[in-house]
PDB file of C-alpha atoms in Angstrom:
ATOM      1  CA  MET A 588      -2.532   0.837   4.322  1.00  0.00           C
ATOM      2  CA  LYS A 589      -0.616   0.209   0.924  1.00  0.00           C
ATOM      3  CA  GLU A 590      -0.057  -3.439   1.842  1.00  0.00           C
ATOM      4  CA  ALA A 591      -3.686  -3.745   2.445  1.00  0.00           C
ATOM      5  CA  VAL A 592      -4.699  -2.140  -0.996  1.00  0.00           C
ATOM      6  CA  GLU A 593      -2.186  -4.287  -2.580  1.00  0.00           C
ATOM      7  CA  SER A 594      -3.509  -7.472  -0.904  1.00  0.00           C
ATOM      8  CA  LYS A 595      -7.220  -6.664  -2.085  1.00  0.00           C
ATOM      9  CA  ALA A 596      -6.062  -5.766  -5.368  1.00  0.00           C
ATOM     10  CA  ALA A 597      -4.184  -9.202  -5.873  1.00  0.00           C
ATOM     11  CA  ASN A 598      -6.968 -10.936  -4.313  1.00  0.00           C
ATOM     12  CA  ILE A 599      -9.155  -9.702  -6.866  1.00  0.00           C
ATOM     13  CA  LEU A 600      -6.903 -10.675  -9.538  1.00  0.00           C
ATOM     14  CA  LEU A 601      -6.775 -14.093  -8.165  1.00  0.00           C
ATOM     15  CA  GLU A 602     -10.764 -14.456  -7.910  1.00  0.00           C
ATOM     16  CA  ARG A 603     -10.734 -13.461 -11.800  1.00  0.00           C
ATOM     17  CA  GLY A 604      -7.733 -15.262 -12.516  1.00  0.00           C
ATOM     18  CA  VAL A 605      -4.505 -13.903 -13.458  1.00  0.00           C
ATOM     19  CA  ILE A 606      -3.681 -14.697 -17.437  1.00  0.00           C
ATOM     20  CA  VAL A 607      -0.322 -15.918 -18.423  1.00  0.00           C
ATOM     21  CA  SER A 608       0.436 -15.921 -22.171  1.00  0.00           C
ATOM     22  CA  VAL A 609       3.069 -18.032 -23.874  1.00  0.00           C
ATOM     23  CA  THR A 610       4.119 -18.946 -27.018  1.00  0.00           C
ATOM     24  CA  ALA A 611       2.595 -22.021 -28.340  1.00  0.00           C
ATOM     25  CA  PRO A 612       4.486 -25.309 -28.560  1.00  0.00           C
ATOM     26  CA  LEU A 613       5.625 -26.165 -32.306  1.00  0.00           C
ATOM     27  CA  PHE A 614       2.812 -28.438 -32.862  1.00  0.00           C
ATOM     28  CA  LEU A 615       0.066 -25.856 -32.146  1.00  0.00           C
ATOM     29  CA  ARG A 616       1.833 -23.108 -33.911  1.00  0.00           C
ATOM     30  CA  ILE A 617       1.592 -25.661 -37.119  1.00  0.00           C
ATOM     31  CA  PHE A 618      -2.401 -25.519 -36.889  1.00  0.00           C
ATOM     32  CA  GLY A 619      -2.350 -21.663 -36.641  1.00  0.00           C
ATOM     33  CA  LYS A 620      -2.237 -21.293 -32.731  1.00  0.00           C
ATOM     34  CA  LYS A 621       0.453 -18.583 -31.933  1.00  0.00           C
ATOM     35  CA  GLN A 622      -0.296 -18.273 -28.184  1.00  0.00           C
ATOM     36  CA  ILE A 623      -1.443 -20.337 -25.247  1.00  0.00           C
ATOM     37  CA  HIS A 624      -3.383 -18.569 -22.010  1.00  0.00           C
ATOM     38  CA  PHE A 625      -3.095 -19.830 -18.922  1.00  0.00           C
ATOM     39  CA  ARG A 626      -5.379 -18.862 -16.080  1.00  0.00           C
ATOM     40  CA  ILE A 627      -4.391 -18.914 -12.468  1.00  0.00           C
ATOM     41  CA  HIS A 628      -7.163 -18.397 -10.040  1.00  0.00           C
ATOM     42  CA  ALA A 629      -7.419 -18.372  -6.311  1.00  0.00           C
ATOM     43  CA  LEU A 630      -5.850 -21.772  -5.049  1.00  0.00           C
ATOM     44  CA  SER A 631      -8.557 -24.492  -3.459  1.00  0.00           C
ATOM     45  CA  LEU A 632      -6.956 -25.889  -0.359  1.00  0.00           C
ATOM     46  CA  ASP A 633      -5.891 -29.084  -2.003  1.00  0.00           C
ATOM     47  CA  THR A 634      -3.915 -26.964  -4.375  1.00  0.00           C
ATOM     48  CA  LEU A 635      -2.690 -24.949  -1.846  1.00  0.00           C
ATOM     49  CA  LEU A 636      -1.360 -27.829  -0.011  1.00  0.00           C
ATOM     50  CA  ARG A 637       0.364 -29.186  -3.042  1.00  0.00           C
ATOM     51  CA  VAL A 638       2.177 -25.557  -3.537  1.00  0.00           C
ATOM     52  CA  ALA A 639       3.088 -25.885   0.425  1.00  0.00           C
ATOM     53  CA  LEU A 640       4.825 -29.055  -0.196  1.00  0.00           C
ATOM     54  CA  ALA A 641       6.454 -28.028  -3.474  1.00  0.00           C
ATOM     55  CA  TYR A 642       7.658 -24.719  -1.674  1.00  0.00           C
ATOM     56  CA  LEU A 643       9.188 -26.606   1.333  1.00  0.00           C
ATOM     57  CA  LYS A 644      10.968 -29.043  -0.837  1.00  0.00           C
ATOM     58  CA  LEU A 645      12.863 -25.739  -2.237  1.00  0.00           C
ATOM     59  CA  GLU A 646      14.327 -25.289   1.120  1.00  0.00           C
ATOM     60  CA  ILE A 647      15.258 -21.475   0.828  1.00  0.00           C
ATOM     61  CA  LYS A 648      16.569 -20.371   3.991  1.00  0.00           C
ATOM     62  CA  ASP A 649      19.246 -17.629   3.540  1.00  0.00           C
ATOM     63  CA  ASN A 650      17.736 -14.011   2.727  1.00  0.00           C
ATOM     64  CA  LYS A 651      20.917 -12.267   1.859  1.00  0.00           C
ATOM     65  CA  ASP A 652      22.453 -10.401  -0.683  1.00  0.00           C
ATOM     66  CA  PHE A 653      24.300 -12.544  -3.211  1.00  0.00           C
ATOM     67  CA  THR A 654      27.209 -12.340  -5.500  1.00  0.00           C
ATOM     68  CA  LEU A 655      26.465 -13.297  -9.066  1.00  0.00           C
ATOM     69  CA  SER A 656      27.980 -16.605  -8.545  1.00  0.00           C
ATOM     70  CA  GLU A 657      25.695 -17.130  -5.880  1.00  0.00           C
ATOM     71  CA  SER A 658      22.948 -16.278  -7.934  1.00  0.00           C
ATOM     72  CA  PHE A 659      23.386 -18.450 -10.701  1.00  0.00           C
ATOM     73  CA  GLU A 660      23.641 -21.156  -8.096  1.00  0.00           C
ATOM     74  CA  LEU A 661      20.286 -20.301  -6.748  1.00  0.00           C
ATOM     75  CA  VAL A 662      18.913 -20.259 -10.319  1.00  0.00           C
ATOM     76  CA  ARG A 663      20.488 -23.713 -10.930  1.00  0.00           C
ATOM     77  CA  ASP A 664      18.990 -25.187  -7.548  1.00  0.00           C
ATOM     78  CA  HIS A 665      15.841 -23.731  -7.492  1.00  0.00           C
ATOM     79  CA  SER A 666      14.557 -22.855 -10.990  1.00  0.00           C
ATOM     80  CA  LYS A 667      12.784 -26.313 -11.493  1.00  0.00           C
ATOM     81  CA  GLY A 668      11.178 -26.049  -8.066  1.00  0.00           C
ATOM     82  CA  VAL A 669       9.915 -22.518  -8.916  1.00  0.00           C
ATOM     83  CA  SER A 670       8.402 -23.653 -12.070  1.00  0.00           C
ATOM     84  CA  ARG A 671       6.728 -26.532 -10.402  1.00  0.00           C
ATOM     85  CA  VAL A 672       4.932 -24.442  -8.112  1.00  0.00           C
ATOM     86  CA  VAL A 673       3.710 -22.441 -10.693  1.00  0.00           C
ATOM     87  CA  ALA A 674       2.729 -25.506 -12.854  1.00  0.00           C
ATOM     88  CA  ILE A 675       0.557 -26.820  -9.869  1.00  0.00           C
ATOM     89  CA  ALA A 676      -1.073 -23.638  -9.435  1.00  0.00           C
ATOM     90  CA  ILE A 677      -1.796 -23.049 -13.031  1.00  0.00           C
ATOM     91  CA  LEU A 678      -3.177 -27.025 -13.137  1.00  0.00           C
ATOM     92  CA  SER A 679      -4.922 -26.675 -10.247  1.00  0.00           C
ATOM     93  CA  LYS A 680      -7.005 -29.807 -10.401  1.00  0.00           C
ATOM     94  CA  SER A 681      -5.742 -33.073  -8.813  1.00  0.00           C
ATOM     95  CA  TYR A 682      -6.657 -35.173 -12.037  1.00  0.00           C
ATOM     96  CA  LYS A 683      -4.413 -32.875 -13.937  1.00  0.00           C
ATOM     97  CA  MET A 684      -1.230 -33.199 -11.682  1.00  0.00           C
ATOM     98  CA  TRP A 685       0.027 -35.794 -13.840  1.00  0.00           C
ATOM     99  CA  LEU A 686       0.916 -32.893 -16.215  1.00  0.00           C
ATOM    100  CA  VAL A 687       2.812 -30.882 -13.622  1.00  0.00           C
ATOM    101  CA  GLY A 688       6.340 -32.079 -14.994  1.00  0.00           C
ATOM    102  CA  LEU A 689       5.522 -31.155 -18.621  1.00  0.00           C
ATOM    103  CA  VAL A 690       3.917 -27.885 -17.926  1.00  0.00           C
ATOM    104  CA  ALA A 691       6.842 -26.799 -15.767  1.00  0.00           C
ATOM    105  CA  ARG A 692       9.625 -27.587 -18.145  1.00  0.00           C
ATOM    106  CA  PHE A 693       7.313 -25.851 -20.799  1.00  0.00           C
ATOM    107  CA  LEU A 694       7.050 -22.737 -18.496  1.00  0.00           C
ATOM    108  CA  ARG A 695      10.792 -22.482 -17.967  1.00  0.00           C
ATOM    109  CA  ASN A 696      11.345 -22.679 -21.630  1.00  0.00           C
ATOM    110  CA  GLU A 697       8.851 -20.010 -22.599  1.00  0.00           C
ATOM    111  CA  ILE A 698       8.626 -17.417 -19.957  1.00  0.00           C
ATOM    112  CA  THR A 699      11.232 -15.092 -18.517  1.00  0.00           C
ATOM    113  CA  SER A 700      12.196 -15.053 -15.253  1.00  0.00           C
ATOM    114  CA  GLN A 701      10.893 -11.889 -14.534  1.00  0.00           C
ATOM    115  CA  GLU A 702       7.171 -13.444 -15.516  1.00  0.00           C
ATOM    116  CA  MET A 703       8.121 -16.357 -13.206  1.00  0.00           C
ATOM    117  CA  SER A 704       8.796 -14.174 -10.401  1.00  0.00           C
ATOM    118  CA  TYR A 705       5.655 -12.258 -10.851  1.00  0.00           C
ATOM    119  CA  ILE A 706       3.637 -15.619 -11.015  1.00  0.00           C
ATOM    120  CA  PHE A 707       5.333 -16.901  -7.870  1.00  0.00           C
ATOM    121  CA  GLN A 708       4.873 -13.987  -5.998  1.00  0.00           C
ATOM    122  CA  LEU A 709       0.962 -13.937  -6.645  1.00  0.00           C
ATOM    123  CA  ILE A 710       0.919 -17.543  -5.816  1.00  0.00           C
ATOM    124  CA  ILE A 711       2.973 -17.683  -2.666  1.00  0.00           C
ATOM    125  CA  VAL A 712       2.362 -14.131  -0.972  1.00  0.00           C
ATOM    126  CA  TYR A 713      -1.427 -13.972  -1.730  1.00  0.00           C
ATOM    127  CA  GLY A 714      -2.437 -17.749  -2.462  1.00  0.00           C
ATOM    128  CA  GLY A 715      -4.390 -17.918   0.904  1.00  0.00           C
ATOM    129  CA  VAL A 716      -1.743 -18.939   3.315  1.00  0.00           C
ATOM    130  CA  GLU A 717      -2.555 -16.164   5.708  1.00  0.00           C
ATOM    131  CA  ASP A 718      -6.435 -17.077   5.567  1.00  0.00           C
ATOM    132  CA  PHE A 719      -5.497 -20.616   6.451  1.00  0.00           C
ATOM    133  CA  ILE A 720      -3.331 -19.487   9.227  1.00  0.00           C
ATOM    134  CA  ASN A 721      -6.242 -17.517  10.519  1.00  0.00           C
ATOM    135  CA  THR A 722      -8.861 -20.218  10.091  1.00  0.00           C
ATOM    136  CA  ILE A 723      -6.324 -22.493  12.308  1.00  0.00           C
ATOM    137  CA  ARG A 724      -6.087 -19.796  14.933  1.00  0.00           C
ATOM    138  CA  LEU A 725      -9.567 -19.529  15.180  1.00  0.00           C
ATOM    139  CA  ALA A 726     -10.452 -23.052  15.201  1.00  0.00           C
ATOM    140  CA  GLY A 727      -7.860 -23.304  18.219  1.00  0.00           C
ATOM    141  CA  ALA A 728      -9.381 -20.733  20.099  1.00  0.00           C
ATOM    142  CA  THR A 729     -12.827 -22.022  19.782  1.00  0.00           C
ATOM    143  CA  ARG A 730     -12.294 -25.787  20.707  1.00  0.00           C
ATOM    144  CA  ILE A 731     -15.573 -26.516  22.354  1.00  0.00           C
ATOM    145  CA  THR A 732     -14.624 -30.046  23.233  1.00  0.00           C
ATOM    146  CA  MET A 733     -11.595 -28.837  25.192  1.00  0.00           C
ATOM    147  CA  PRO A 734     -11.723 -29.855  29.027  1.00  0.00           C
ATOM    148  CA  MET A 735     -12.584 -26.983  31.214  1.00  0.00           C
ATOM    149  CA  ASN A 736     -11.968 -26.298  34.694  1.00  0.00           C
ATOM    150  CA  LEU A 737     -15.729 -24.985  36.097  1.00  0.00           C
ATOM    151  CA  SER A 738     -14.872 -25.058  39.549  1.00  0.00           C
ATOM    152  CA  GLN A 739     -13.822 -22.243  41.844  1.00  0.00           C
ATOM    153  CA  ASN A 740     -10.614 -23.753  43.086  1.00  0.00           C
ATOM    154  CA  LYS A 741      -7.376 -22.913  41.174  1.00  0.00           C
ATOM    155  CA  THR A 742      -5.550 -25.948  39.886  1.00  0.00           C
ATOM    156  CA  SER A 743      -2.059 -26.212  39.384  1.00  0.00           C
TER     157      SER A 743
END
């Protein structure tokens, strides 16, 4: 029950959009803009595909307790990939994808690991993968073009 409430709350947040505020880069602060606000909405199927590809490139397999040195190795190995996933979700339009590297680097410099973790969780856990899996299962179950055996004799 609690998970369903959390899922609904996250879906509502993603439909309205989650606002991420970061300190503006120097060239904007010169003109008086102190903060930049990014809004992350529910992912389109194209964006979900891009996020899935970037997530799979992370190749995160082990889910154990880590020592301090192993934790820093994880940060070293995966921080760029995680920031890339977040940047893809923020940009979300295919004509903006050339900016992914710049936005990912900017986010790594400007937001904390806690904020990055929160955004990453919203994108991965509540980003629509479960809905897509349900759609694929439904499509598999309702294939009307699949040949059927309408005879009364059993086939082996």
